[in-house]
Amino acid sequence: MPPEFLPVVARPQVRPATEGWSQKLDGEGRPLLQFASPKRGKPPAHFADLTVEQRKARLVELGMPAFRAKQIATHYFTHFTSDPADMTDLPAANREELVTGLLPPLMTEVRRLATDRGDTIKFLWKLHDGALVESVLMRYPGRITLCVSSQAGCGMNCPFCATGQAGLTRNLSAAEILDQVVRANRALANGELGGKKKGETTPERVSNIVFMGMGEPLANYARLMHAVRTMVAPQPEGLGMSARHITVSTVGLVPAIGKLADEDIPVTFALSLHAPDDELRDELIPVNSRWKVDEALDAAHAYFEKTGRRVSIEYALIKDMNDHAWRADLLAEKLLARGRGWVHVNPIPLNPTPGSIWTSSEPEVQDEFVRRLNAAGIPTTLRDTRGKEIDGACGQLAAADA
Ligand code: SAH
Protein backbone atom coordinates (compact mmCIF):
# COMPACT_ATOMS: atom_id res chain seq x y z
CA MET A 1 0.00 0.00 0.00
CA PRO A 2 1.59 3.36 -0.92
CA PRO A 3 2.21 5.54 2.13
CA GLU A 4 -0.57 7.99 1.19
CA PHE A 5 -3.06 5.28 1.95
CA LEU A 6 -1.82 4.28 5.37
CA PRO A 7 -4.67 4.59 7.84
CA VAL A 8 -4.62 7.93 9.59
CA VAL A 9 -4.56 7.48 13.34
CA ALA A 10 -6.50 10.23 15.02
CA ARG A 11 -4.24 12.02 17.48
CA PRO A 12 -5.28 14.23 20.33
CA GLN A 13 -5.08 18.03 20.16
CA VAL A 14 -3.06 19.42 23.04
CA ARG A 15 -3.59 23.16 23.45
CA PRO A 16 -0.85 25.61 24.44
CA ALA A 17 -0.82 26.45 28.15
CA THR A 18 1.86 27.70 30.49
CA GLU A 19 2.96 25.48 33.32
CA GLY A 20 4.63 26.82 36.45
CA TRP A 21 4.49 30.45 35.25
CA SER A 22 1.89 32.69 33.71
CA GLN A 23 2.03 34.95 30.71
CA LYS A 24 1.83 38.66 31.41
CA LEU A 25 -1.47 39.98 30.07
CA ASP A 26 -2.46 43.30 28.56
CA GLY A 27 -5.48 45.46 29.48
CA GLU A 28 -7.78 43.24 27.43
CA GLY A 29 -6.56 40.05 29.04
CA ARG A 30 -4.53 38.98 26.03
CA PRO A 31 -0.85 37.97 26.23
CA LEU A 32 1.14 41.19 26.54
CA LEU A 33 3.19 42.20 23.51
CA GLN A 34 6.10 44.56 24.17
CA PHE A 35 7.29 46.24 21.00
CA ALA A 36 9.14 49.13 22.62
CA SER A 37 12.21 48.67 24.76
CA PRO A 38 11.79 49.74 28.39
CA LYS A 39 13.90 52.79 29.18
CA ARG A 40 17.04 51.71 30.97
CA GLY A 41 20.55 53.05 31.29
CA LYS A 42 22.05 53.17 27.80
CA PRO A 43 24.89 50.75 27.11
CA PRO A 44 28.27 52.46 26.73
CA ALA A 45 28.69 54.12 23.33
CA HIS A 46 31.14 52.03 21.32
CA PHE A 47 33.18 52.49 18.15
CA ALA A 48 31.15 49.69 16.49
CA ASP A 49 27.94 51.72 16.89
CA LEU A 50 29.34 54.30 14.48
CA THR A 51 29.47 54.45 10.67
CA VAL A 52 32.88 54.76 9.05
CA GLU A 53 32.42 58.52 8.65
CA GLN A 54 31.31 58.92 12.26
CA ARG A 55 34.34 56.95 13.45
CA LYS A 56 36.72 59.32 11.69
CA ALA A 57 34.84 62.34 13.00
CA ARG A 58 35.00 60.91 16.51
CA LEU A 59 38.80 60.61 16.33
CA VAL A 60 39.15 64.12 15.01
CA GLU A 61 36.98 65.27 17.91
CA LEU A 62 39.43 63.57 20.22
CA GLY A 63 42.27 65.50 18.63
CA MET A 64 43.60 62.55 16.62
CA PRO A 65 44.12 62.17 12.89
CA ALA A 66 41.23 60.45 11.10
CA PHE A 67 43.42 57.54 9.93
CA ARG A 68 43.55 56.25 13.50
CA ALA A 69 39.97 55.09 12.97
CA LYS A 70 41.19 52.49 10.50
CA GLN A 71 43.88 51.29 12.89
CA ILE A 72 41.35 50.84 15.65
CA ALA A 73 38.90 49.14 13.30
CA THR A 74 41.65 46.73 12.26
CA HIS A 75 42.33 45.78 15.87
CA TYR A 76 38.67 45.23 16.63
CA PHE A 77 37.23 43.79 13.40
CA THR A 78 40.28 41.95 12.04
CA HIS A 79 42.23 40.96 15.15
CA PHE A 80 39.22 40.82 17.46
CA THR A 81 40.93 42.65 20.29
CA SER A 82 39.91 45.59 22.48
CA ASP A 83 43.09 45.42 24.55
CA PRO A 84 45.26 48.59 24.35
CA ALA A 85 48.34 46.43 25.02
CA ASP A 86 47.85 44.82 21.58
CA MET A 87 47.77 48.19 19.82
CA THR A 88 51.40 49.21 19.65
CA ASP A 89 50.79 51.17 16.44
CA LEU A 90 48.89 53.78 18.47
CA PRO A 91 50.78 56.53 20.30
CA ALA A 92 51.78 55.18 23.70
CA ALA A 93 51.05 58.40 25.57
CA ASN A 94 47.25 58.22 25.62
CA ARG A 95 46.69 54.73 24.14
CA GLU A 96 45.02 53.27 27.20
CA GLU A 97 42.62 56.16 27.59
CA LEU A 98 41.85 56.38 23.88
CA VAL A 99 41.12 52.68 23.50
CA THR A 100 39.01 52.26 26.62
CA GLY A 101 37.02 55.30 25.57
CA LEU A 102 36.34 53.99 22.07
CA LEU A 103 36.13 50.26 22.80
CA PRO A 104 34.63 50.12 26.31
CA PRO A 105 33.94 46.65 27.70
CA LEU A 106 30.36 45.77 26.75
CA MET A 107 29.96 42.31 28.17
CA THR A 108 31.68 40.01 30.61
CA GLU A 109 31.59 36.26 30.33
CA VAL A 110 29.55 34.74 33.15
CA ARG A 111 29.54 31.16 32.07
CA ARG A 112 30.49 28.95 29.19
CA LEU A 113 29.08 25.51 28.51
CA ALA A 114 30.49 23.14 25.93
CA THR A 115 29.33 19.81 24.57
CA ASP A 116 31.46 16.68 24.93
CA ARG A 117 33.42 17.09 21.73
CA GLY A 118 33.53 20.80 22.37
CA ASP A 119 32.16 21.64 18.92
CA THR A 120 29.31 23.66 20.44
CA ILE A 121 29.91 26.39 23.00
CA LYS A 122 27.19 28.36 24.70
CA PHE A 123 28.26 31.69 26.15
CA LEU A 124 26.36 33.53 28.83
CA TRP A 125 27.21 37.24 28.87
CA LYS A 126 26.46 39.92 31.43
CA LEU A 127 25.95 43.42 30.05
CA HIS A 128 26.87 46.71 31.75
CA ASP A 129 23.53 46.86 33.58
CA GLY A 130 23.50 43.23 34.66
CA ALA A 131 21.21 42.06 31.84
CA LEU A 132 22.08 38.55 30.64
CA VAL A 133 22.26 37.39 27.04
CA GLU A 134 23.44 34.25 25.34
CA SER A 135 25.16 33.29 22.14
CA VAL A 136 25.88 29.80 20.84
CA LEU A 137 28.86 28.91 18.66
CA MET A 138 28.54 25.75 16.56
CA ARG A 139 30.91 23.95 14.25
CA TYR A 140 29.38 22.23 11.24
CA PRO A 141 31.15 20.65 8.28
CA GLY A 142 32.32 23.61 6.18
CA ARG A 143 30.90 26.37 8.32
CA ILE A 144 30.97 27.90 11.79
CA THR A 145 27.67 29.38 12.92
CA LEU A 146 27.01 31.82 15.74
CA CYS A 147 23.51 32.16 17.11
CA VAL A 148 23.26 35.73 18.42
CA SER A 149 20.86 37.64 20.65
CA SER A 150 19.29 40.90 19.50
CA GLN A 151 17.55 41.84 22.75
CA ALA A 152 17.91 41.08 26.45
CA GLY A 153 14.74 39.10 27.02
CA CYS A 154 11.94 39.29 24.49
CA GLY A 155 8.54 40.98 24.33
CA MET A 156 6.82 38.47 22.05
CA ASN A 157 5.59 36.24 24.90
CA CYS A 158 5.53 32.87 23.10
CA PRO A 159 4.49 30.28 25.69
CA PHE A 160 7.00 27.61 24.60
CA CYS A 161 10.06 29.86 24.61
CA ALA A 162 12.21 30.28 27.72
CA THR A 163 13.30 33.79 26.70
CA GLY A 164 9.78 35.15 26.54
CA GLN A 165 8.88 34.22 30.10
CA ALA A 166 10.56 37.21 31.71
CA GLY A 167 9.49 39.73 29.09
CA LEU A 168 11.67 42.31 27.42
CA THR A 169 14.50 43.79 29.45
CA ARG A 170 15.85 46.04 26.69
CA ASN A 171 17.14 46.30 23.15
CA LEU A 172 20.79 45.50 22.60
CA SER A 173 22.90 48.19 20.98
CA ALA A 174 24.41 47.41 17.58
CA ALA A 175 27.80 47.10 19.26
CA GLU A 176 26.42 44.64 21.80
CA ILE A 177 25.21 42.50 18.90
CA LEU A 178 28.52 42.82 17.03
CA ASP A 179 30.62 42.18 20.12
CA GLN A 180 29.06 38.72 20.39
CA VAL A 181 30.60 37.93 17.00
CA VAL A 182 33.93 39.56 17.79
CA ARG A 183 34.18 37.64 21.07
CA ALA A 184 33.32 34.38 19.32
CA ASN A 185 35.98 35.10 16.70
CA ARG A 186 38.43 35.74 19.52
CA ALA A 187 37.58 32.35 21.06
CA LEU A 188 38.06 30.71 17.64
CA ALA A 189 41.42 32.43 17.15
CA ASN A 190 42.46 31.05 20.53
CA GLY A 191 41.51 27.54 19.40
CA GLU A 192 38.76 27.27 21.99
CA LEU A 193 36.13 25.59 19.79
CA GLY A 194 36.68 21.85 19.53
CA GLY A 195 36.17 19.54 16.59
CA LYS A 196 38.76 21.13 14.32
CA LYS A 197 40.18 18.73 11.71
CA LYS A 198 43.56 17.25 12.67
CA GLY A 199 46.45 19.17 11.13
CA GLU A 200 44.20 22.08 10.07
CA THR A 201 46.07 25.30 10.67
CA THR A 202 44.12 27.97 8.78
CA PRO A 203 42.68 30.58 11.11
CA GLU A 204 38.98 30.16 11.74
CA ARG A 205 36.17 32.63 12.12
CA VAL A 206 32.42 32.75 12.31
CA SER A 207 31.09 32.26 8.77
CA ASN A 208 27.35 32.22 9.48
CA ILE A 209 25.14 34.23 11.79
CA VAL A 210 21.62 33.29 12.83
CA PHE A 211 19.52 35.80 14.77
CA MET A 212 17.92 32.98 16.72
CA GLY A 213 19.21 33.78 20.17
CA MET A 214 17.28 35.91 22.63
CA GLY A 215 14.96 38.57 21.33
CA GLU A 216 12.90 39.56 18.33
CA PRO A 217 15.37 41.13 15.88
CA LEU A 218 12.74 43.04 13.90
CA ALA A 219 11.54 44.75 17.09
CA ASN A 220 15.04 46.26 17.36
CA TYR A 221 15.19 47.19 13.70
CA ALA A 222 17.61 50.11 13.47
CA ARG A 223 20.25 48.45 15.65
CA LEU A 224 19.79 45.14 13.90
CA MET A 225 20.40 46.82 10.54
CA HIS A 226 23.46 48.70 11.73
CA ALA A 227 24.85 45.42 13.07
CA VAL A 228 24.08 43.59 9.80
CA ARG A 229 25.65 46.38 7.71
CA THR A 230 28.78 46.20 9.81
CA MET A 231 28.87 42.40 9.55
CA VAL A 232 28.90 42.60 5.74
CA ALA A 233 31.21 45.63 5.39
CA PRO A 234 34.67 44.54 4.22
CA GLN A 235 37.39 44.28 6.86
CA PRO A 236 38.59 46.33 8.57
CA GLU A 237 35.48 48.52 8.39
CA GLY A 238 33.38 45.56 9.36
CA LEU A 239 33.52 41.79 9.58
CA GLY A 240 33.60 41.03 5.84
CA MET A 241 30.80 38.48 6.02
CA SER A 242 28.41 37.45 3.29
CA ALA A 243 24.80 38.66 3.61
CA ARG A 244 23.43 35.32 2.48
CA HIS A 245 25.19 33.72 5.45
CA ILE A 246 23.24 35.93 7.85
CA THR A 247 19.78 34.70 8.79
CA VAL A 248 17.23 37.04 10.35
CA SER A 249 14.49 35.08 12.08
CA THR A 250 11.20 36.66 13.13
CA VAL A 251 7.87 35.80 14.72
CA GLY A 252 6.31 37.73 11.84
CA LEU A 253 6.31 41.52 12.31
CA VAL A 254 4.81 42.10 8.89
CA PRO A 255 5.60 45.82 8.32
CA ALA A 256 9.22 45.27 9.35
CA ILE A 257 9.50 42.28 6.97
CA GLY A 258 8.53 44.68 4.20
CA LYS A 259 11.19 47.13 5.32
CA LEU A 260 13.80 44.39 5.41
CA ALA A 261 12.91 43.38 1.86
CA ASP A 262 13.51 46.97 0.73
CA GLU A 263 17.05 47.09 2.18
CA ASP A 264 19.93 46.57 -0.18
CA ILE A 265 21.26 43.64 1.87
CA PRO A 266 19.88 40.24 0.83
CA VAL A 267 20.09 38.43 4.15
CA THR A 268 18.47 35.06 4.52
CA PHE A 269 14.98 35.41 5.92
CA ALA A 270 13.28 32.97 8.28
CA LEU A 271 9.73 33.07 9.58
CA SER A 272 8.86 31.27 12.83
CA LEU A 273 5.49 29.96 11.78
CA HIS A 274 4.97 26.91 14.01
CA ALA A 275 1.33 26.51 12.95
CA PRO A 276 -0.45 26.93 9.58
CA ASP A 277 -3.86 27.69 11.13
CA ASP A 278 -4.75 30.87 13.00
CA GLU A 279 -6.69 28.98 15.61
CA LEU A 280 -3.55 27.36 16.98
CA ARG A 281 -1.08 30.10 16.02
CA ASP A 282 -3.10 32.69 17.94
CA GLU A 283 -2.21 30.76 21.11
CA LEU A 284 1.30 29.70 20.17
CA ILE A 285 2.58 33.04 18.81
CA PRO A 286 0.75 35.93 20.50
CA VAL A 287 1.78 38.38 17.77
CA ASN A 288 -0.56 36.41 15.50
CA SER A 289 -3.29 38.58 17.00
CA ARG A 290 -1.79 41.44 14.95
CA TRP A 291 -0.67 39.69 11.78
CA LYS A 292 -2.31 36.43 10.79
CA VAL A 293 -0.76 33.36 9.19
CA ASP A 294 -1.70 34.45 5.67
CA GLU A 295 -0.34 37.96 6.15
CA ALA A 296 2.95 36.61 7.50
CA LEU A 297 3.22 34.16 4.59
CA ASP A 298 2.42 36.92 2.10
CA ALA A 299 5.19 39.04 3.60
CA ALA A 300 7.64 36.10 3.44
CA HIS A 301 6.69 35.48 -0.18
CA ALA A 302 7.12 39.17 -1.00
CA TYR A 303 10.60 38.97 0.58
CA PHE A 304 11.44 36.21 -1.89
CA GLU A 305 9.99 38.15 -4.82
CA LYS A 306 11.97 41.25 -3.93
CA THR A 307 15.32 39.64 -3.09
CA GLY A 308 15.28 36.37 -5.02
CA ARG A 309 16.41 34.68 -1.80
CA ARG A 310 14.56 31.53 -0.85
CA VAL A 311 13.01 31.96 2.58
CA SER A 312 12.74 29.44 5.42
CA ILE A 313 9.78 28.54 7.53
CA GLU A 314 10.68 27.44 11.05
CA TYR A 315 8.40 24.94 12.66
CA ALA A 316 9.13 23.56 16.14
CA LEU A 317 7.40 20.18 16.27
CA ILE A 318 5.47 19.88 19.52
CA LYS A 319 3.89 16.58 20.43
CA ASP A 320 0.16 16.44 19.67
CA MET A 321 0.00 20.22 19.50
CA ASN A 322 1.11 21.23 15.98
CA ASP A 323 2.54 18.00 14.52
CA HIS A 324 -0.62 16.54 12.98
CA ALA A 325 -0.47 15.23 9.44
CA TRP A 326 -3.31 17.53 8.40
CA ARG A 327 -1.26 20.51 9.50
CA ALA A 328 1.62 19.40 7.27
CA ASP A 329 -0.88 19.20 4.41
CA LEU A 330 -2.39 22.58 5.20
CA LEU A 331 1.07 24.15 5.41
CA ALA A 332 2.01 22.66 2.03
CA GLU A 333 -1.23 23.94 0.54
CA LYS A 334 -0.68 27.48 1.84
CA LEU A 335 2.90 27.57 0.59
CA LEU A 336 2.06 26.13 -2.83
CA ALA A 337 -0.78 28.61 -3.21
CA ARG A 338 1.94 31.28 -3.35
CA GLY A 339 4.13 29.49 -5.88
CA ARG A 340 6.91 26.93 -6.11
CA GLY A 341 10.61 27.15 -5.35
CA TRP A 342 10.36 30.17 -3.07
CA VAL A 343 10.48 28.50 0.31
CA HIS A 344 11.76 25.60 2.31
CA VAL A 345 10.56 24.30 5.62
CA ASN A 346 12.80 23.65 8.59
CA PRO A 347 11.00 21.65 11.24
CA ILE A 348 12.93 21.30 14.48
CA PRO A 349 12.02 19.05 17.39
CA LEU A 350 10.94 21.28 20.26
CA ASN A 351 13.57 21.81 22.90
CA PRO A 352 11.37 20.43 25.63
CA THR A 353 10.60 21.49 29.15
CA PRO A 354 10.78 18.19 31.04
CA GLY A 355 7.54 16.86 32.44
CA SER A 356 5.30 19.34 30.64
CA ILE A 357 2.97 19.44 27.67
CA TRP A 358 5.89 21.05 25.83
CA THR A 359 7.40 17.86 24.50
CA SER A 360 8.98 17.15 21.15
CA SER A 361 7.10 15.05 18.64
CA GLU A 362 7.83 11.36 18.29
CA PRO A 363 10.39 10.53 15.61
CA GLU A 364 7.80 8.73 13.39
CA VAL A 365 5.51 11.74 13.62
CA GLN A 366 8.36 14.09 12.72
CA ASP A 367 9.26 11.90 9.77
CA GLU A 368 5.69 11.80 8.53
CA PHE A 369 5.41 15.59 8.81
CA VAL A 370 8.56 16.03 6.75
CA ARG A 371 7.55 13.34 4.26
CA ARG A 372 4.20 14.95 3.53
CA LEU A 373 5.71 18.35 2.82
CA ASN A 374 8.40 16.90 0.59
CA ALA A 375 5.84 14.77 -1.22
CA ALA A 376 3.82 17.92 -1.91
CA GLY A 377 6.90 19.51 -3.50
CA ILE A 378 8.03 21.70 -0.58
CA PRO A 379 11.72 21.08 0.23
CA THR A 380 11.77 20.20 3.91
CA THR A 381 14.63 19.18 6.16
CA LEU A 382 14.55 18.41 9.84
CA ARG A 383 17.00 20.69 11.66
CA ASP A 384 19.30 19.11 14.21
CA THR A 385 19.03 20.12 17.82
CA ARG A 386 22.60 21.11 18.43
CA GLY A 387 23.56 21.66 22.00
CA LYS A 388 20.41 20.20 23.51
CA GLU A 389 22.39 18.88 26.46
CA ILE A 390 23.59 22.42 27.23
CA ASP A 391 20.17 23.98 26.72
CA GLY A 392 21.69 25.12 23.45
CA ALA A 393 18.55 26.83 22.27
CA CYS A 394 16.13 29.37 23.44
CA GLY A 395 17.17 31.38 26.45
CA GLN A 396 17.22 28.49 28.84
CA LEU A 397 20.64 29.32 30.24
CA ALA A 398 19.89 32.94 31.03
CA ALA A 399 16.54 31.89 32.50
CA ALA A 400 18.33 29.46 34.80
CA ASP A 401 20.75 32.15 35.95
CA ALA A 402 18.31 35.01 36.41
N1 SAH B 1 12.20 36.05 17.88
C1 SAH B 1 12.74 35.43 16.71
C2 SAH B 1 14.14 34.88 16.86
C3 SAH B 1 14.53 34.19 18.14
S1 SAH B 1 13.88 32.60 18.47
C4 SAH B 1 11.81 34.36 16.20
O1 SAH B 1 10.83 34.07 16.87
O2 SAH B 1 12.04 33.83 15.12
C5 SAH B 1 14.63 31.53 17.30
C6 SAH B 1 13.80 30.31 17.00
O3 SAH B 1 13.76 29.42 18.14
C7 SAH B 1 12.34 30.65 16.71
O4 SAH B 1 11.89 29.91 15.59
C8 SAH B 1 11.65 30.19 17.97
O5 SAH B 1 10.28 29.95 17.77
C9 SAH B 1 12.44 28.97 18.32
N2 SAH B 1 12.23 28.45 19.66
C10 SAH B 1 11.93 29.10 20.80
N3 SAH B 1 11.79 28.25 21.83
C11 SAH B 1 11.99 27.01 21.33
C12 SAH B 1 12.00 25.71 21.89
N4 SAH B 1 11.76 25.52 23.19
N5 SAH B 1 12.27 24.68 21.07
C13 SAH B 1 12.55 24.88 19.75
N6 SAH B 1 12.57 26.06 19.16
C14 SAH B 1 12.29 27.13 19.94
Tab-separated table of N, CA, C and O and ligand atoms in Angstrom, residues 154 160-162 211-213 215-217 249-251 272 274 314 316 348-351 394 396, ligand 1:
chain	number	residue	atom	x	y	z
A	154	CYS	N	12.711	39.185	25.718
A	154	CYS	CA	11.936	39.292	24.486
A	154	CYS	C	10.514	39.673	24.862
A	154	CYS	O	10.001	39.240	25.880
A	160	PHE	N	6.069	28.742	24.609
A	160	PHE	CA	7.002	27.608	24.598
A	160	PHE	C	8.455	28.037	24.708
A	160	PHE	O	9.354	27.207	24.751
A	161	CYS	N	8.684	29.359	24.722
A	161	CYS	CA	10.057	29.855	24.610
A	161	CYS	C	10.532	30.385	25.959
A	161	CYS	O	9.873	31.224	26.572
A	162	ALA	N	11.689	29.905	26.396
A	162	ALA	CA	12.206	30.282	27.716
A	162	ALA	C	12.507	31.776	27.788
A	162	ALA	O	12.337	32.403	28.836
A	211	PHE	N	20.144	34.998	13.708
A	211	PHE	CA	19.517	35.804	14.768
A	211	PHE	C	18.413	34.964	15.400
A	211	PHE	O	17.232	35.246	15.257
A	212	MET	N	18.870	33.908	16.093
A	212	MET	CA	17.924	32.985	16.721
A	212	MET	C	18.235	32.820	18.200
A	212	MET	O	17.811	31.865	18.836
A	213	GLY	N	18.985	33.766	18.737
A	213	GLY	CA	19.212	33.775	20.174
A	213	GLY	C	18.049	34.500	20.842
A	213	GLY	O	16.910	34.435	20.378
A	215	GLY	N	15.498	37.341	21.880
A	215	GLY	CA	14.962	38.572	21.332
A	215	GLY	C	14.313	38.438	19.973
A	215	GLY	O	14.475	37.437	19.271
A	216	GLU	N	13.555	39.467	19.629
A	216	GLU	CA	12.900	39.561	18.331
A	216	GLU	C	13.665	40.613	17.524
A	216	GLU	O	13.509	41.818	17.770
A	217	PRO	N	14.494	40.175	16.574
A	217	PRO	CA	15.369	41.130	15.881
A	217	PRO	C	14.610	42.265	15.198
A	217	PRO	O	15.069	43.408	15.212
A	249	SER	N	15.655	35.907	11.763
A	249	SER	CA	14.488	35.082	12.083
A	249	SER	C	13.478	35.911	12.869
A	249	SER	O	13.842	36.624	13.803
A	250	THR	N	12.216	35.823	12.482
A	250	THR	CA	11.200	36.665	13.131
A	250	THR	C	9.924	35.897	13.421
A	250	THR	O	9.587	34.953	12.707
A	251	VAL	N	9.205	36.327	14.455
A	251	VAL	CA	7.868	35.801	14.721
A	251	VAL	C	6.868	36.257	13.672
A	251	VAL	O	5.767	35.730	13.599
A	272	SER	N	9.230	32.279	11.822
A	272	SER	CA	8.863	31.275	12.825
A	272	SER	C	7.358	31.091	12.773
A	272	SER	O	6.612	31.819	13.415
A	274	HIS	N	5.343	27.873	12.967
A	274	HIS	CA	4.971	26.906	14.014
A	274	HIS	C	3.527	26.410	13.957
A	274	HIS	O	3.187	25.460	14.682
A	314	GLU	N	10.300	28.239	9.883
A	314	GLU	CA	10.680	27.440	11.046
A	314	GLU	C	9.422	26.856	11.679
A	314	GLU	O	8.385	27.526	11.759
A	316	ALA	N	8.725	24.411	15.013
A	316	ALA	CA	9.126	23.557	16.142
A	316	ALA	C	8.039	22.498	16.335
A	316	ALA	O	6.877	22.837	16.572
A	348	ILE	N	11.924	21.612	13.465
A	348	ILE	CA	12.929	21.303	14.482
A	348	ILE	C	12.197	20.705	15.679
A	348	ILE	O	11.148	21.224	16.074
A	349	PRO	N	12.694	19.586	16.198
A	349	PRO	CA	12.022	19.046	17.386
A	349	PRO	C	12.074	20.083	18.506
A	349	PRO	O	13.113	20.699	18.721
A	350	LEU	N	10.968	20.305	19.164
A	350	LEU	CA	10.944	21.281	20.256
A	350	LEU	C	12.009	20.940	21.284
A	350	LEU	O	12.238	19.786	21.610
A	351	ASN	N	12.657	21.972	21.781
A	351	ASN	CA	13.571	21.806	22.899
A	351	ASN	C	12.676	21.759	24.139
A	351	ASN	O	12.121	22.778	24.532
A	394	CYS	N	17.364	28.817	22.885
A	394	CYS	CA	16.130	29.368	23.436
A	394	CYS	C	16.177	29.911	24.858
A	394	CYS	O	15.229	29.754	25.622
A	396	GLN	N	17.386	29.299	27.619
A	396	GLN	CA	17.222	28.488	28.835
A	396	GLN	C	18.338	28.735	29.845
A	396	GLN	O	18.149	28.579	31.038
B	1	SAH	N1	12.202	36.048	17.879
B	1	SAH	C1	12.741	35.434	16.705
B	1	SAH	C2	14.137	34.882	16.862
B	1	SAH	C3	14.527	34.193	18.145
B	1	SAH	S1	13.883	32.603	18.468
B	1	SAH	C4	11.814	34.359	16.199
B	1	SAH	O1	10.832	34.067	16.872
B	1	SAH	O2	12.041	33.831	15.124
B	1	SAH	C5	14.626	31.532	17.299
B	1	SAH	C6	13.801	30.308	17.004
B	1	SAH	O3	13.762	29.422	18.141
B	1	SAH	C7	12.342	30.645	16.705
B	1	SAH	O4	11.892	29.906	15.594
B	1	SAH	C8	11.647	30.191	17.966
B	1	SAH	O5	10.276	29.947	17.765
B	1	SAH	C9	12.444	28.970	18.318
B	1	SAH	N2	12.231	28.446	19.665
B	1	SAH	C10	11.932	29.101	20.800
B	1	SAH	N3	11.790	28.250	21.828
B	1	SAH	C11	11.994	27.014	21.332
B	1	SAH	C12	12.004	25.711	21.894
B	1	SAH	N4	11.756	25.517	23.188
B	1	SAH	N5	12.274	24.678	21.068
B	1	SAH	C13	12.553	24.880	19.750
B	1	SAH	N6	12.567	26.065	19.161
B	1	SAH	C14	12.287	27.132	19.942
